[in-house]
Coordinates of C-alpha atoms in Angstrom, one line a residue:
M1 CA -20.7 -19.9 1.3
V2 CA -20.7 -16.2 0.3
K3 CA -19.7 -15.2 3.7
M4 CA -16.9 -17.7 3.7
K5 CA -15.6 -16.4 0.4
K6 CA -15.6 -12.9 1.7
M7 CA -13.7 -13.9 4.8
M8 CA -11.1 -15.8 2.8
S9 CA -10.6 -12.8 0.4
R10 CA -10.2 -10.5 3.4
R11 CA -7.7 -13.0 5.0
D12 CA -5.7 -12.9 1.7
M13 CA -5.7 -9.1 1.8
T14 CA -4.4 -9.0 5.4
Y15 CA -1.7 -11.5 4.5
C16 CA -0.6 -9.4 1.5
V17 CA -0.2 -6.3 3.7
A18 CA 1.9 -8.1 6.3
Q19 CA 4.1 -9.8 3.7
L20 CA 4.6 -6.6 1.7
T21 CA 5.5 -4.5 4.7
F22 CA 8.2 -7.1 5.5
L23 CA 9.5 -7.3 1.9
S24 CA 9.6 -3.6 1.4
L25 CA 12.1 -3.1 4.1
Y26 CA 14.5 -5.5 2.4
S27 CA 13.7 -4.8 -1.2
T28 CA 15.6 -2.5 -3.5
S29 CA 13.9 0.5 -4.9
H30 CA 14.5 1.6 -8.5
S31 CA 16.7 4.5 -7.4
T32 CA 19.1 2.9 -5.0
F33 CA 20.3 -0.5 -3.9
K34 CA 20.0 0.4 -0.2
L35 CA 17.0 0.0 1.9
A36 CA 13.9 0.9 0.0
T37 CA 11.9 3.9 1.2
P38 CA 8.9 5.6 -0.4
D39 CA 9.3 9.0 -1.8
R40 CA 8.2 11.9 0.4
H41 CA 8.0 15.5 0.2
H42 CA 10.6 17.0 2.6
T43 CA 9.8 20.2 4.5
R44 CA 11.9 22.7 6.4
R45 CA 11.3 22.6 10.1
R46 CA 11.6 26.3 10.9
F47 CA 9.9 27.7 7.9
H48 CA 6.1 27.7 7.3
F49 CA 3.5 29.6 5.4
K50 CA 0.0 29.5 3.9
K51 CA -0.3 29.7 0.2
K52 CA -3.3 30.3 -2.0
F53 CA -3.6 29.3 -5.7
E54 CA -6.2 29.3 -8.3
Y55 CA -7.6 25.8 -9.0
V56 CA -6.3 24.1 -12.0
N57 CA -8.6 21.4 -13.4
T58 CA -10.0 20.6 -10.0
R59 CA -13.7 21.0 -10.4
I60 CA -15.2 18.2 -8.4
P61 CA -18.6 16.6 -9.2
K62 CA -20.3 15.2 -6.1
I63 CA -20.9 11.7 -7.3
P64 CA -18.6 10.3 -10.1
M65 CA -20.1 7.4 -11.9
G66 CA -19.0 3.8 -12.5
V67 CA -16.7 2.9 -9.6
T68 CA -17.7 1.3 -6.3
K69 CA -15.6 0.3 -3.3
E70 CA -15.9 -3.3 -4.2
N71 CA -14.5 -2.7 -7.7
C72 CA -11.5 -0.9 -6.1
R73 CA -11.0 -3.8 -3.8
N74 CA -11.0 -6.4 -6.6
E75 CA -8.7 -4.3 -8.7
L76 CA -6.2 -3.8 -5.9
R77 CA -6.2 -7.4 -4.8
T78 CA -5.2 -8.5 -8.3
A79 CA -2.7 -5.7 -8.7
I80 CA -0.9 -6.6 -5.5
R81 CA -0.3 -10.1 -6.7
Q82 CA 0.9 -9.0 -10.1
L83 CA 3.2 -6.3 -8.7
T84 CA 4.6 -8.6 -6.1
D85 CA 5.2 -11.2 -8.7
R86 CA 7.4 -8.7 -10.6
C87 CA 9.3 -7.7 -7.5
L88 CA 7.8 -4.2 -7.5
Y89 CA 7.5 -4.3 -3.7
S90 CA 7.2 -0.5 -3.1
A91 CA 4.3 -0.3 -5.5
S92 CA 2.6 -3.4 -4.1
K93 CA 3.0 -2.2 -0.5
W94 CA 1.3 1.1 -1.5
A95 CA -1.5 -0.8 -3.2
A96 CA -2.0 -3.1 -0.1
E97 CA -2.2 -0.1 2.2
Q98 CA -4.9 1.4 0.0
L99 CA -6.8 -1.9 -0.1
V100 CA -6.9 -2.1 3.7
G101 CA -7.9 1.6 3.8
I102 CA -11.2 0.9 2.0
E103 CA -14.0 0.8 4.6
Q104 CA -15.5 -2.6 5.3
D105 CA -19.1 -3.1 6.4
P106 CA -18.9 -4.2 10.1
A107 CA -22.1 -6.2 9.7
K108 CA -20.6 -8.5 7.1
Y109 CA -17.2 -9.1 8.7
P110 CA -16.0 -10.3 12.1
P111 CA -14.3 -7.7 14.4
S112 CA -10.8 -8.9 13.6
H113 CA -11.4 -7.9 9.9
T114 CA -12.5 -4.3 10.8
R115 CA -9.9 -3.6 13.5
L116 CA -8.4 -0.6 11.6
Q117 CA -11.8 1.0 11.2
R118 CA -12.5 0.7 15.0
D119 CA -9.1 2.1 15.8
C120 CA -9.6 5.2 13.7
S121 CA -10.8 8.3 15.4
S122 CA -13.1 11.0 14.2
I123 CA -10.3 12.6 12.3
S124 CA -10.3 9.9 9.7
R125 CA -14.1 9.9 9.5
R126 CA -14.4 13.7 9.0
F127 CA -14.9 13.4 5.2
R128 CA -16.7 10.1 5.0
S129 CA -19.7 9.8 2.7
T130 CA -22.7 7.5 3.2
G131 CA -22.6 6.2 -0.4
D132 CA -20.6 3.4 -1.9
E133 CA -19.2 5.6 -4.7
I134 CA -15.9 7.4 -4.9
T135 CA -16.3 11.1 -4.4
S136 CA -12.9 12.1 -5.8
T137 CA -11.8 14.4 -8.5
P138 CA -12.1 13.5 -12.2
L139 CA -12.5 16.2 -14.7
A140 CA -15.9 17.8 -14.7
G141 CA -18.6 16.2 -16.8
T142 CA -16.8 12.9 -17.2
S143 CA -17.0 9.5 -15.5
Y144 CA -14.3 7.1 -14.5
V145 CA -13.1 4.7 -17.2
S146 CA -13.1 1.0 -16.6
T147 CA -9.6 -0.5 -17.1
P148 CA -9.6 -4.3 -17.2
V149 CA -6.9 -6.0 -15.2
P150 CA -4.6 -7.6 -17.7
E151 CA -4.2 -11.4 -17.8
E152 CA -1.0 -13.0 -16.8
D153 CA 1.5 -14.3 -19.4
N154 CA 0.6 -18.0 -19.5
E155 CA 4.1 -19.1 -20.6
D156 CA 5.7 -17.4 -17.6
V157 CA 3.2 -18.2 -14.8
D158 CA 4.7 -21.6 -14.0
S159 CA 8.2 -21.1 -15.4
D160 CA 10.8 -22.7 -13.2
F161 CA 13.4 -20.4 -14.6
Y162 CA 11.3 -17.4 -13.6
L163 CA 10.9 -18.7 -10.1
L164 CA 14.6 -19.2 -9.8
A165 CA 15.4 -15.8 -11.1
K166 CA 12.9 -14.3 -8.6
T167 CA 14.6 -15.9 -5.7
Y168 CA 18.0 -14.6 -6.9
F169 CA 16.4 -11.2 -7.2
N170 CA 15.1 -11.3 -3.7
C171 CA 18.6 -12.2 -2.5
R172 CA 19.9 -9.1 -4.3
E173 CA 21.9 -11.3 -6.8
Y174 CA 20.7 -9.2 -9.7
R175 CA 23.1 -10.3 -12.4
R176 CA 22.4 -14.0 -11.6
A177 CA 18.7 -13.3 -11.9
A178 CA 19.2 -11.6 -15.3
H179 CA 21.4 -14.4 -16.5
V180 CA 18.8 -17.1 -15.7
L181 CA 16.3 -15.2 -17.8
S182 CA 18.6 -14.4 -20.7
D183 CA 16.9 -16.9 -23.1
Q184 CA 13.3 -16.4 -21.8
T185 CA 11.0 -14.6 -24.2
G186 CA 7.9 -13.9 -22.1
K187 CA 6.9 -10.3 -21.2
K188 CA 7.2 -11.0 -17.5
A189 CA 10.6 -12.6 -17.9
L190 CA 11.8 -9.7 -20.1
F191 CA 10.7 -7.2 -17.5
L192 CA 12.4 -8.9 -14.6
R193 CA 15.6 -9.5 -16.6
C194 CA 15.8 -5.8 -17.5
Y195 CA 14.8 -4.6 -14.0
A196 CA 17.5 -6.9 -12.5
L197 CA 20.1 -5.4 -14.9
Y198 CA 19.0 -1.9 -14.0
L199 CA 19.4 -2.5 -10.3
A200 CA 22.7 -4.2 -10.8
G201 CA 23.9 -1.1 -12.7
E202 CA 22.6 1.2 -9.9
K203 CA 24.4 -0.9 -7.3
R204 CA 27.7 -0.7 -9.3
K205 CA 27.2 3.1 -9.8
E206 CA 26.9 3.6 -6.0
E207 CA 29.9 1.4 -5.4
E208 CA 32.0 3.5 -7.8
T209 CA 30.9 6.7 -6.2
I210 CA 31.9 5.5 -2.7
E211 CA 35.2 4.2 -4.0
L212 CA 36.1 7.4 -5.7
E213 CA 34.5 10.2 -3.6
G214 CA 33.3 8.6 -0.4
P215 CA 29.7 7.9 0.8
L216 CA 28.6 11.6 0.5
G217 CA 30.8 12.6 -2.5
K218 CA 29.8 13.7 -5.9
S219 CA 30.7 11.5 -8.9
D220 CA 30.1 11.3 -12.6
A221 CA 29.5 7.6 -12.4
V222 CA 26.6 6.3 -14.6
N223 CA 24.5 3.2 -14.8
S224 CA 26.4 1.2 -17.4
E225 CA 23.3 -1.0 -18.1
L226 CA 21.1 1.8 -19.3
V227 CA 22.2 1.6 -23.0
S228 CA 21.5 -2.1 -23.4
I229 CA 18.2 -1.9 -21.5
E230 CA 17.0 1.1 -23.6
R231 CA 17.9 -0.8 -26.8
D232 CA 16.0 -3.9 -25.8
L233 CA 12.9 -2.1 -24.5
S234 CA 12.8 0.3 -27.4
A235 CA 12.8 -2.6 -29.9
V236 CA 10.0 -4.4 -28.0
R237 CA 7.9 -1.1 -27.9
K238 CA 8.3 -0.6 -31.6
S239 CA 7.1 -4.1 -32.3
G240 CA 4.1 -3.5 -30.1
T241 CA 4.7 -6.4 -27.8
I242 CA 5.8 -4.4 -24.7
D243 CA 3.6 -4.6 -21.6
P244 CA 2.8 -1.8 -19.1
F245 CA 5.6 -2.9 -16.7
G246 CA 8.1 -2.8 -19.5
L247 CA 6.9 0.7 -20.4
Y248 CA 7.4 1.8 -16.8
L249 CA 11.0 0.6 -16.8
Y250 CA 11.6 2.1 -20.3
G251 CA 10.3 5.5 -19.0
L252 CA 12.6 5.2 -15.9
V253 CA 15.6 4.6 -18.2
L254 CA 14.7 7.4 -20.5
K255 CA 14.4 9.8 -17.5
Q256 CA 17.8 8.9 -16.2
K257 CA 19.3 9.5 -19.7
G258 CA 17.8 12.9 -19.8
N259 CA 15.1 12.3 -22.5
E260 CA 12.3 13.7 -20.3
N261 CA 9.7 14.3 -23.1
L262 CA 9.8 10.8 -24.4
A263 CA 9.9 9.5 -20.8
R264 CA 6.7 11.4 -20.0
T265 CA 5.0 9.9 -23.1
V266 CA 6.1 6.4 -22.3
L267 CA 5.0 6.7 -18.6
V268 CA 1.6 8.0 -19.6
E269 CA 1.2 4.9 -21.9
S270 CA 2.1 2.8 -18.9
V271 CA -0.3 4.3 -16.4
N272 CA -3.1 4.5 -18.9
T273 CA -2.7 0.7 -19.7
Y274 CA -2.0 -0.4 -16.1
P275 CA -3.0 2.4 -13.6
W276 CA -2.3 0.4 -10.4
N277 CA 1.5 0.8 -10.5
W278 CA 2.1 3.6 -8.1
S279 CA 5.9 3.6 -8.9
A280 CA 5.0 4.6 -12.5
W281 CA 2.8 7.4 -11.3
S282 CA 5.6 8.6 -9.0
E283 CA 8.1 8.7 -11.8
L284 CA 5.6 10.6 -14.0
Q285 CA 5.0 13.1 -11.2
S286 CA 8.8 13.8 -10.9
L287 CA 8.7 14.9 -14.6
C288 CA 5.8 17.4 -14.0
T289 CA 7.7 20.4 -12.7
T290 CA 5.1 23.0 -13.9
V291 CA 1.3 23.2 -13.9
E292 CA 1.4 23.5 -17.7
T293 CA 3.2 20.2 -18.0
L294 CA 0.8 18.5 -15.6
N295 CA -2.2 19.8 -17.6
S296 CA -0.8 18.6 -20.9
L297 CA -0.8 15.0 -19.9
K298 CA -3.5 12.9 -21.6
L299 CA -4.5 10.6 -18.8
N300 CA -7.4 8.3 -18.5
N301 CA -9.9 9.2 -15.8
H302 CA -9.2 6.1 -13.7
W303 CA -9.6 6.6 -9.9
M304 CA -5.8 6.2 -9.5
K305 CA -5.5 9.5 -11.3
D306 CA -7.0 11.2 -8.3
F307 CA -4.1 10.0 -6.1
F308 CA -1.6 11.2 -8.8
L309 CA -3.2 14.7 -9.0
A310 CA -3.3 15.1 -5.3
S311 CA 0.4 14.2 -5.0
A312 CA 1.4 16.3 -8.0
Y313 CA -0.5 19.4 -6.6
H314 CA 1.4 19.1 -3.4
E315 CA 4.8 18.9 -5.2
L316 CA 3.8 22.0 -7.2
R317 CA 3.1 23.8 -3.9
M318 CA -0.7 23.9 -4.6
H319 CA -1.5 22.8 -1.1
N320 CA -5.1 23.8 -1.0
E321 CA -5.9 21.9 -4.1
S322 CA -3.9 18.9 -2.9
L323 CA -5.8 18.9 0.4
A324 CA -9.2 19.1 -1.4
N325 CA -8.3 16.0 -3.5
Y326 CA -7.2 14.0 -0.5
E327 CA -10.2 14.9 1.5
Y328 CA -12.5 13.7 -1.3
L329 CA -10.5 10.5 -1.6
Q330 CA -11.2 9.8 2.0
A331 CA -14.8 9.1 1.1
T332 CA -13.6 5.7 -0.2
F333 CA -10.2 5.3 1.3
G334 CA -11.2 6.6 4.7
Y335 CA -8.9 4.3 6.7
S336 CA -5.8 4.7 4.5
N337 CA -2.8 5.7 6.5
Y338 CA -1.2 7.0 3.3
V339 CA -4.1 9.4 2.7
K340 CA -4.0 10.6 6.3
A341 CA -0.2 11.2 6.1
Q342 CA -0.6 13.2 2.9
I343 CA -3.4 15.3 4.4
A344 CA -1.0 16.0 7.3
K345 CA 1.7 17.1 4.8
A346 CA -0.7 19.5 3.1
Q347 CA -1.8 21.0 6.4
Y348 CA 1.8 21.3 7.5
S349 CA 2.5 23.4 4.5
L350 CA -0.6 25.5 5.4
R351 CA 0.7 25.9 8.9
E352 CA -2.2 24.1 10.6
F353 CA 0.1 22.5 13.2
E354 CA -2.5 21.4 15.7
Q355 CA -4.3 19.3 13.1
V356 CA -1.0 17.9 11.8
E357 CA 0.0 16.8 15.3
A358 CA -3.4 15.2 15.9
I359 CA -3.1 13.2 12.7
F360 CA 0.4 11.9 13.4
E361 CA -0.6 11.0 16.9
E362 CA -3.5 9.0 15.5
L363 CA -1.2 7.3 12.9
L364 CA 1.2 6.2 15.6
R365 CA -1.7 4.9 17.7
I366 CA -3.0 2.8 14.7
D367 CA 0.4 1.9 13.3
P368 CA 2.9 2.1 16.2
Y369 CA 5.9 0.8 14.2
R370 CA 5.4 3.3 11.4
V371 CA 8.6 5.3 10.3
D372 CA 7.3 6.7 7.0
D373 CA 6.7 10.4 7.2
M374 CA 7.5 10.6 10.9
D375 CA 10.4 13.0 10.1
M376 CA 7.8 15.6 9.3
Y377 CA 6.1 14.9 12.6
S378 CA 9.5 15.6 14.2
N379 CA 9.7 18.9 12.4
V380 CA 6.3 19.9 13.9
L381 CA 7.5 19.0 17.4
Y382 CA 10.8 20.9 16.8
A383 CA 8.9 24.0 15.7
K384 CA 6.7 23.8 18.9
E385 CA 9.8 23.1 21.0
C386 CA 8.2 20.0 22.4
F387 CA 11.2 18.3 24.1
S388 CA 9.2 15.4 25.6
G389 CA 7.3 14.6 22.5
L390 CA 10.4 14.7 20.2
S391 CA 12.4 12.6 22.7
Y392 CA 9.6 10.0 22.8
L393 CA 9.4 9.9 19.0
A394 CA 13.2 9.6 18.6
H395 CA 13.3 6.7 21.1
R396 CA 10.4 5.0 19.3
V397 CA 11.9 5.1 15.8
F398 CA 15.3 4.2 17.2
M399 CA 13.9 1.0 18.7
T400 CA 11.8 0.3 15.5
D401 CA 14.5 0.8 12.8
K402 CA 17.5 3.0 13.6
Y403 CA 19.0 2.5 10.1
R404 CA 16.3 4.4 8.2
P405 CA 17.0 7.9 6.9
E406 CA 13.8 9.1 8.5
S407 CA 14.9 7.7 11.9
C408 CA 18.3 9.5 11.6
C409 CA 16.6 12.8 10.8
I410 CA 14.3 12.5 13.8
I411 CA 17.2 11.8 16.1
G412 CA 19.1 14.7 14.5
N413 CA 16.2 17.1 15.1
Y414 CA 16.1 15.9 18.8
Y415 CA 19.8 16.7 19.3
S416 CA 19.4 20.0 17.5
L417 CA 16.6 21.0 19.8
K418 CA 18.8 20.2 22.8
G419 CA 21.5 22.5 21.3
L420 CA 23.9 19.6 20.5
H421 CA 24.6 20.6 16.9
E422 CA 27.7 18.5 16.4
K423 CA 25.8 15.4 17.3
S424 CA 22.8 16.5 15.2
V425 CA 25.1 16.8 12.2
M426 CA 26.4 13.3 12.8
Y427 CA 22.9 11.8 12.5
F428 CA 22.1 13.9 9.4
R429 CA 25.3 12.6 7.8
R430 CA 24.2 9.0 8.8
A431 CA 20.9 9.6 7.0
L432 CA 22.7 10.7 3.9
K433 CA 25.0 7.6 4.0
L434 CA 21.8 5.5 3.9
N435 CA 20.4 7.6 1.1
K436 CA 22.5 10.4 -0.3
N437 CA 19.6 11.9 -2.2
Y438 CA 17.6 12.4 0.9
L439 CA 16.8 16.1 0.4
S440 CA 15.5 16.8 3.9
A441 CA 18.8 15.7 5.5
W442 CA 20.9 18.0 3.3
T443 CA 18.8 21.0 4.1
L444 CA 18.6 20.3 7.8
M445 CA 22.3 19.7 8.0
G446 CA 22.8 23.1 6.3
H447 CA 20.7 24.6 9.1
E448 CA 22.9 23.0 11.7
Y449 CA 26.1 24.3 10.1
V450 CA 24.5 27.8 10.1
E451 CA 23.9 27.4 13.9
M452 CA 27.5 26.3 14.3
K453 CA 28.7 29.4 12.2
N454 CA 30.3 27.0 9.8
T455 CA 29.1 28.8 6.7
P456 CA 31.3 27.1 4.0
A457 CA 29.9 23.7 5.1
A458 CA 26.4 25.1 5.2
V459 CA 26.8 26.4 1.6
D460 CA 28.0 23.0 0.5
A461 CA 25.0 21.2 2.1
Y462 CA 22.5 23.7 0.6
R463 CA 24.1 23.4 -2.8
R464 CA 23.8 19.6 -2.6
A465 CA 20.1 20.0 -1.8
V466 CA 19.6 22.3 -4.8
D467 CA 21.3 19.8 -7.0
I468 CA 18.9 17.1 -6.0
N469 CA 15.8 19.4 -6.3
P470 CA 16.2 22.8 -8.0
C471 CA 12.7 23.7 -6.9
D472 CA 13.5 23.4 -3.2
Y473 CA 13.0 27.0 -2.1
R474 CA 14.3 26.2 1.5
A475 CA 17.7 25.4 0.2
W476 CA 17.8 28.6 -1.9
Y477 CA 16.8 30.5 1.2
G478 CA 19.5 28.8 3.2
L479 CA 22.1 29.8 0.6
G480 CA 21.0 33.4 0.9
Q481 CA 21.1 33.2 4.7
A482 CA 24.6 31.8 4.6
Y483 CA 26.0 34.4 2.2
E484 CA 24.3 37.1 4.3
M485 CA 26.2 35.8 7.3
M486 CA 29.4 36.1 5.3
G487 CA 28.8 39.7 4.6
M488 CA 28.0 39.2 0.9
P489 CA 24.6 40.8 0.4
Y490 CA 24.6 40.8 -3.4
Y491 CA 25.1 37.0 -3.5
A492 CA 22.5 36.7 -0.7
L493 CA 20.0 38.8 -2.6
H494 CA 20.5 36.6 -5.7
Y495 CA 19.5 33.5 -3.7
F496 CA 16.7 35.1 -1.9
K497 CA 15.2 36.1 -5.2
K498 CA 15.4 32.5 -6.4
S499 CA 13.6 31.3 -3.3
V500 CA 10.9 34.0 -3.7
N501 CA 10.3 33.2 -7.3
L502 CA 9.6 29.6 -6.3
Q503 CA 7.5 30.5 -3.3
P504 CA 6.0 34.0 -3.8
S505 CA 3.4 33.7 -1.1
D506 CA 5.9 33.1 1.7
S507 CA 6.1 36.3 3.9
R508 CA 9.4 35.2 5.5
L509 CA 11.2 35.1 2.1
W510 CA 10.1 38.6 1.4
I511 CA 11.2 39.8 4.8
A512 CA 14.6 38.1 4.4
M513 CA 15.0 39.9 1.0
A514 CA 13.9 43.2 2.5
Q515 CA 16.4 42.9 5.4
C516 CA 19.1 42.3 2.8
Y517 CA 18.2 45.5 1.0
E518 CA 18.5 47.3 4.3
T519 CA 22.1 46.3 4.9
E520 CA 24.8 49.0 5.0
Q521 CA 26.3 47.8 1.7
L522 CA 23.0 48.2 -0.2
R523 CA 20.8 50.7 1.7
M524 CA 18.1 50.3 -1.0
L525 CA 15.2 51.3 1.3
E526 CA 12.6 51.8 -1.4
E527 CA 13.2 48.2 -2.5
A528 CA 13.0 47.1 1.1
I529 CA 9.7 48.8 1.5
K530 CA 8.3 47.0 -1.6
C531 CA 9.4 43.7 -0.2
Y532 CA 7.9 44.4 3.2
R533 CA 4.6 45.4 1.5
R534 CA 4.5 42.0 -0.2
A535 CA 5.2 40.3 3.1
A536 CA 2.4 42.1 4.8
H537 CA 0.0 40.8 2.1
C538 CA 1.3 37.3 2.5
N539 CA -0.1 36.5 6.0
D540 CA 2.9 37.8 8.0
R541 CA 2.0 36.1 11.2
E542 CA 4.9 37.6 13.2
A543 CA 3.9 41.2 12.0
I544 CA 7.5 41.9 11.3
A545 CA 6.6 43.6 8.0
L546 CA 4.2 46.2 9.5
H547 CA 6.7 47.4 12.1
R548 CA 9.5 47.6 9.6
L549 CA 7.3 49.5 7.1
A550 CA 6.4 52.0 9.8
K551 CA 10.1 52.4 10.8
L552 CA 11.4 52.8 7.2
H553 CA 8.7 55.4 6.3
S554 CA 9.6 57.3 9.5
E555 CA 13.3 57.3 8.6
L556 CA 12.5 58.6 5.1
G557 CA 10.4 61.4 6.6
Q558 CA 7.1 60.0 5.3
S559 CA 5.2 60.6 8.5
K560 CA 1.7 60.0 7.0
E561 CA 2.7 56.5 5.6
A562 CA 4.5 55.8 8.8
A563 CA 1.5 56.6 10.9
F564 CA -0.7 54.4 8.7
Y565 CA 1.5 51.3 9.3
Y566 CA 2.1 52.1 13.0
K567 CA -1.7 52.2 13.5
K568 CA -2.1 48.9 11.7
D569 CA 0.7 47.3 13.7
L570 CA -0.9 48.7 16.9
E571 CA -4.3 47.2 16.0
R572 CA -2.7 43.8 15.3
M573 CA -0.9 43.8 18.7
E574 CA -4.2 44.7 20.4
D575 CA -6.0 41.9 18.7
E576 CA -3.3 39.4 19.7
E577 CA -3.0 40.9 23.2
R578 CA 0.8 41.5 22.8
E579 CA 2.8 44.0 24.7
G580 CA 6.4 45.1 24.3
P581 CA 8.7 47.8 23.0
N582 CA 7.0 47.8 19.5
M583 CA 3.7 48.9 21.2
V584 CA 5.5 51.7 23.1
E585 CA 7.2 52.9 19.9
A586 CA 3.9 52.9 18.0
L587 CA 2.1 54.8 20.8
L588 CA 4.8 57.4 21.0
F589 CA 5.0 58.0 17.3
L590 CA 1.2 58.2 16.9
A591 CA 0.9 60.6 19.8
N592 CA 3.4 63.0 18.3
H593 CA 2.0 62.6 14.8
C594 CA -1.6 63.3 16.0
R595 CA -0.4 66.3 18.0
A596 CA 1.4 67.7 14.9
Q597 CA -1.8 67.1 12.9
K598 CA -3.8 68.9 15.6
K599 CA -5.8 65.7 16.3
F600 CA -5.6 66.4 20.0
E601 CA -8.2 63.9 21.2
E602 CA -6.4 61.0 19.5
A603 CA -3.0 62.2 20.7
E604 CA -4.3 62.5 24.3
A605 CA -5.7 58.9 24.0
Y606 CA -2.3 57.5 23.0
C607 CA -0.5 59.5 25.7
T608 CA -3.0 58.2 28.3
R609 CA -2.1 54.6 27.3
L610 CA 1.6 55.4 27.7
L611 CA 1.0 56.4 31.3
D612 CA 0.4 52.7 32.1
Y613 CA 4.1 52.0 31.5
N614 CA 6.9 52.6 34.1
G615 CA 9.8 53.4 31.8
P616 CA 10.9 56.8 30.4
E617 CA 8.0 56.7 28.0
K618 CA 5.7 57.6 31.0
E619 CA 7.5 60.9 31.6
T620 CA 7.5 61.6 27.8
A621 CA 3.7 61.0 27.8
K622 CA 3.3 63.4 30.7
S623 CA 5.2 66.1 28.8
L624 CA 3.2 65.4 25.7
L625 CA -0.1 65.7 27.6
Q626 CA 1.1 69.1 29.0
A627 CA 2.0 70.3 25.5
I628 CA -1.4 69.2 24.2
K629 CA -3.2 71.1 26.9
F630 CA -1.2 74.2 26.1
A631 CA -2.1 73.8 22.4
Q632 CA -5.8 73.3 23.2
S633 CA -5.8 76.4 25.4
G634 CA -4.2 78.6 22.8
F635 CA -1.0 79.3 24.8
P636 CA 2.3 78.3 23.2
S637 CA 4.5 75.9 25.0
S638 CA 8.0 77.1 25.8
D639 CA 9.6 73.7 25.2
V640 CA 7.5 72.2 22.5
E641 CA 10.5 71.9 20.2
H642 CA 12.2 69.5 22.6
F643 CA 9.4 66.9 22.3
P644 CA 10.3 63.9 20.3
S645 CA 8.9 63.9 16.8

């Protein structure tokens, strides 16, 4: 009997995942009436770095107390049914994926119930623990709190009106759904009525924007239902009869109206009371734009908080901390595709491309029809100039669902890599018609316009990206790049400074700003040197900073400093086994500098290396060796002044 019950519960769980995956494709998210897509962190395909931060409240005890895998399963199973019953399909889909991601004991279940475990490779098992406890990241010295799953509202469970309203909602007839529930007083009915009105208002707002400005135009249209929803939910909250789902919707409305402080407070109440609603956590995360704001939240130490912190750290560009949190979450959710994808995102930001590619290949093998996050995989393939891989991925998502913003961006990347920039722009515009707040598409379209030398269009695309997310350093960098192309270095410098302030550990941003200081209009070489020094300390993988530092010090007559940087650049080229004009330039300068400093042995060593080259540098090295021999013998050289210095 026990075995049969376990098998039945597992069958229910598998059914929930399949049902919710289907429903989420046709459901309406809280932000748009078009196809629902989960929020993702968008990254620039040609721009990578590794960033180090100090940890903020991330001390990790080895074994937190009070939560087992079975507890997580039971909580998620109940939450999936409750979220689905309220038409929160994105949140229920997320919960179902985490449910299936919890490891099952192969000895207790048949092979069909542990298929995902057997499909996973060693990548997903890298951080597994042998115990049954979650080894995630609550605050040090505390244990997880036990949050009871709330009981359903009895008067609404079997309400015929509620069932009718739900069918209207699923058919996207939001006002009909709200009208059916207009005289219902239960908490669940109140939530669905207000949620339906909210989505009806969002739909009308989108229609007005398209009618007035076109599918990609800007508009001052607002959701006309916000005032009435806020009035109703505020009254219920003051009376103390609001439930966690009503709090989530109330926080969402307050956020749209610009009352961010109260929205944060309300959303914290919601997640503390009902922590399994990932949509509420996502809205709360969007309101935490600084580490100080994040640390000020008074959140219960439920295990869902670990997912929230990991995601929030990533959005705050604290990628090492985010990666550490996700790796510990894998101890329990070792087979969660969501966790794997988030680990790939963090590693992408840390420029660990080989691991990112391996994780996405595994995700596609396990879940071959997955489209979520695959646009990031296409960015990796683009950066590696992998034509065949990007072509295969583009064909795959096109056959799966060509009308997803992610699919359009992947196809746009493919055409960009082929040099077909006009066609690439067409697909990025198509992605924006599906979701005009899709940040990645605006930024990538700006890059394409830069390639096409259409700087006004590039500036407009980057500005739209900045309007969506003012913390997107890639868009600020793109604006600087566009104004630099237009010969406006002061404007370019302004935008480069904004990008550097957001991402101070990115060497390429410092290099871009230094090159701006070097332009003919500015010629602020001392400031350029400061920027190159910052770049050299920020893991400048291309070693551009070292070479430019040496050149600038040489131009300013600072031969000692120039020799120091030429020597460091030479050592790096030797370590990386790189040859080229930069090495010849460094050897020539160091040979002349050492000869001038009477370090004849060093100078001779540099000249000897130059003899291996076949260009004019070989003849110069021979002349230098002759001059060195004259200097060592005590006889002056007749043409020493003609040697390059």
